[in-house]
């Protein structure tokens, strides 16, 4: 439909304040450790893990469990499609908040 309001394009899985903060943080980096992301967002490990699980299920983020110097490290990054989808979300969000309805 040509005259759809931009809000109809907002993906609700991204709309949660915590998930929006996660995606916004990941937008500016290639990848980040779980610990650094947890600290940056001031979240508990359990809450970050839960929110990342939701984003991973929707294929917005990729999570890799690695070993660095014999220590387990969890790396998080936006998936390629997740990065594109988040940029589209931001475009539509800007239209909604600016009131620029086509």
PDB file of C-alpha atoms in Angstrom:
ATOM      1  CA  UNK A   1       0.000   0.000   0.000  1.00  0.00           C
ATOM      2  CA  UNK A   2       1.560   3.305  -1.100  1.00  0.00           C
ATOM      3  CA  UNK A   3       0.131   5.409   1.746  1.00  0.00           C
ATOM      4  CA  UNK A   4       1.100   3.177   4.663  1.00  0.00           C
ATOM      5  CA  UNK A   5       2.162   5.030   7.760  1.00  0.00           C
ATOM      6  CA  UNK A   6       5.896   4.518   8.531  1.00  0.00           C
ATOM      7  CA  UNK A   7       4.991   2.961  11.907  1.00  0.00           C
ATOM      8  CA  UNK A   8       3.714  -0.103  10.059  1.00  0.00           C
ATOM      9  CA  UNK A   9       7.324  -0.827   9.066  1.00  0.00           C
ATOM     10  CA  UNK A  10       8.690  -0.775  12.615  1.00  0.00           C
ATOM     11  CA  UNK A  11       9.823  -4.254  13.634  1.00  0.00           C
ATOM     12  CA  UNK A  12       8.541  -4.813  17.153  1.00  0.00           C
ATOM     13  CA  UNK A  13      11.405  -7.130  18.134  1.00  0.00           C
ATOM     14  CA  UNK A  14      13.731  -4.118  17.740  1.00  0.00           C
ATOM     15  CA  UNK A  15      11.403  -1.739  19.552  1.00  0.00           C
ATOM     16  CA  UNK A  16      12.174  -2.908  23.107  1.00  0.00           C
ATOM     17  CA  UNK A  17      14.364  -0.274  24.824  1.00  0.00           C
ATOM     18  CA  UNK A  18      16.981  -2.861  25.815  1.00  0.00           C
ATOM     19  CA  UNK A  19      17.098  -4.511  22.386  1.00  0.00           C
ATOM     20  CA  UNK A  20      17.210  -1.089  20.726  1.00  0.00           C
ATOM     21  CA  UNK A  21      20.215  -0.188  22.916  1.00  0.00           C
ATOM     22  CA  UNK A  22      21.925  -3.475  22.047  1.00  0.00           C
ATOM     23  CA  UNK A  23      21.420  -2.966  18.327  1.00  0.00           C
ATOM     24  CA  UNK A  24      22.505   0.665  18.567  1.00  0.00           C
ATOM     25  CA  UNK A  25      25.714  -0.362  20.335  1.00  0.00           C
ATOM     26  CA  UNK A  26      26.473  -3.116  17.832  1.00  0.00           C
ATOM     27  CA  UNK A  27      25.809  -0.789  14.916  1.00  0.00           C
ATOM     28  CA  UNK A  28      29.122   1.005  15.448  1.00  0.00           C
ATOM     29  CA  UNK A  29      31.428  -1.994  15.867  1.00  0.00           C
ATOM     30  CA  UNK A  30      32.341  -5.157  13.992  1.00  0.00           C
ATOM     31  CA  UNK A  31      31.882  -7.252  17.115  1.00  0.00           C
ATOM     32  CA  UNK A  32      32.076  -6.914  20.875  1.00  0.00           C
ATOM     33  CA  UNK A  33      32.514  -9.263  23.777  1.00  0.00           C
ATOM     34  CA  UNK A  34      29.481 -10.163  25.836  1.00  0.00           C
ATOM     35  CA  UNK A  35      31.222  -8.755  28.936  1.00  0.00           C
ATOM     36  CA  UNK A  36      31.977  -5.399  27.287  1.00  0.00           C
ATOM     37  CA  UNK A  37      28.425  -5.109  25.962  1.00  0.00           C
ATOM     38  CA  UNK A  38      26.993  -5.999  29.377  1.00  0.00           C
ATOM     39  CA  UNK A  39      29.119  -3.353  31.033  1.00  0.00           C
ATOM     40  CA  UNK A  40      28.400  -0.684  28.410  1.00  0.00           C
ATOM     41  CA  UNK A  41      24.645  -1.190  28.737  1.00  0.00           C
ATOM     42  CA  UNK A  42      24.664  -1.699  32.516  1.00  0.00           C
ATOM     43  CA  UNK A  43      22.708  -4.951  32.287  1.00  0.00           C
ATOM     44  CA  UNK A  44      22.893  -8.161  34.248  1.00  0.00           C
ATOM     45  CA  UNK A  45      24.368 -11.124  32.412  1.00  0.00           C
ATOM     46  CA  UNK A  46      21.022 -12.912  32.600  1.00  0.00           C
ATOM     47  CA  UNK A  47      19.087  -9.998  31.091  1.00  0.00           C
ATOM     48  CA  UNK A  48      21.604  -9.448  28.294  1.00  0.00           C
ATOM     49  CA  UNK A  49      21.638 -13.158  27.528  1.00  0.00           C
ATOM     50  CA  UNK A  50      17.833 -13.235  27.366  1.00  0.00           C
ATOM     51  CA  UNK A  51      17.630 -10.222  25.062  1.00  0.00           C
ATOM     52  CA  UNK A  52      20.411 -11.510  22.811  1.00  0.00           C
ATOM     53  CA  UNK A  53      18.559 -14.811  22.537  1.00  0.00           C
ATOM     54  CA  UNK A  54      15.526 -12.973  21.199  1.00  0.00           C
ATOM     55  CA  UNK A  55      17.653 -11.050  18.697  1.00  0.00           C
ATOM     56  CA  UNK A  56      19.519 -14.194  17.641  1.00  0.00           C
ATOM     57  CA  UNK A  57      16.276 -16.088  17.088  1.00  0.00           C
ATOM     58  CA  UNK A  58      15.179 -13.306  14.740  1.00  0.00           C
ATOM     59  CA  UNK A  59      18.590 -13.546  13.004  1.00  0.00           C
ATOM     60  CA  UNK A  60      19.549  -9.971  13.857  1.00  0.00           C
ATOM     61  CA  UNK A  61      22.700 -10.887  15.785  1.00  0.00           C
ATOM     62  CA  UNK A  62      25.283 -13.641  15.646  1.00  0.00           C
ATOM     63  CA  UNK A  63      26.851 -15.046  18.790  1.00  0.00           C
ATOM     64  CA  UNK A  64      30.111 -16.975  18.773  1.00  0.00           C
ATOM     65  CA  UNK A  65      31.663 -18.735  21.738  1.00  0.00           C
ATOM     66  CA  UNK A  66      35.446 -18.732  21.381  1.00  0.00           C
ATOM     67  CA  UNK A  67      38.498 -19.456  23.476  1.00  0.00           C
ATOM     68  CA  UNK A  68      41.134 -16.800  23.947  1.00  0.00           C
ATOM     69  CA  UNK A  69      44.171 -17.760  25.987  1.00  0.00           C
ATOM     70  CA  UNK A  70      42.301 -20.771  27.344  1.00  0.00           C
ATOM     71  CA  UNK A  71      39.415 -18.633  28.554  1.00  0.00           C
ATOM     72  CA  UNK A  72      35.916 -18.780  27.088  1.00  0.00           C
ATOM     73  CA  UNK A  73      34.860 -15.547  25.401  1.00  0.00           C
ATOM     74  CA  UNK A  74      31.483 -14.818  23.847  1.00  0.00           C
ATOM     75  CA  UNK A  75      31.534 -12.470  20.868  1.00  0.00           C
ATOM     76  CA  UNK A  76      28.425 -10.685  19.624  1.00  0.00           C
ATOM     77  CA  UNK A  77      27.898  -8.938  16.313  1.00  0.00           C
ATOM     78  CA  UNK A  78      25.112  -7.745  14.065  1.00  0.00           C
ATOM     79  CA  UNK A  79      24.438 -10.200  11.282  1.00  0.00           C
ATOM     80  CA  UNK A  80      24.720  -8.789   7.792  1.00  0.00           C
ATOM     81  CA  UNK A  81      20.958  -8.887   7.316  1.00  0.00           C
ATOM     82  CA  UNK A  82      20.496  -7.608  10.873  1.00  0.00           C
ATOM     83  CA  UNK A  83      22.592  -4.547  10.078  1.00  0.00           C
ATOM     84  CA  UNK A  84      20.500  -3.838   6.963  1.00  0.00           C
ATOM     85  CA  UNK A  85      17.224  -4.434   8.802  1.00  0.00           C
ATOM     86  CA  UNK A  86      18.281  -2.170  11.672  1.00  0.00           C
ATOM     87  CA  UNK A  87      19.187   0.652   9.273  1.00  0.00           C
ATOM     88  CA  UNK A  88      15.747   0.291   7.638  1.00  0.00           C
ATOM     89  CA  UNK A  89      14.141   0.334  11.089  1.00  0.00           C
ATOM     90  CA  UNK A  90      15.987   3.570  11.943  1.00  0.00           C
ATOM     91  CA  UNK A  91      14.844   5.171   8.689  1.00  0.00           C
ATOM     92  CA  UNK A  92      11.212   4.365   9.458  1.00  0.00           C
ATOM     93  CA  UNK A  93      11.602   5.391  13.103  1.00  0.00           C
ATOM     94  CA  UNK A  94      12.943   8.784  12.018  1.00  0.00           C
ATOM     95  CA  UNK A  95       9.935   9.237   9.736  1.00  0.00           C
ATOM     96  CA  UNK A  96       7.583   8.393  12.581  1.00  0.00           C
ATOM     97  CA  UNK A  97       9.145  10.754  15.123  1.00  0.00           C
ATOM     98  CA  UNK A  98       9.626  13.583  12.621  1.00  0.00           C
ATOM     99  CA  UNK A  99       6.076  13.293  11.400  1.00  0.00           C
ATOM    100  CA  UNK A 100       7.264  13.111   7.778  1.00  0.00           C
ATOM    101  CA  UNK A 101       4.415  10.989   6.522  1.00  0.00           C
ATOM    102  CA  UNK A 102       4.501  10.494   2.754  1.00  0.00           C
TER     103      UNK A 102
END
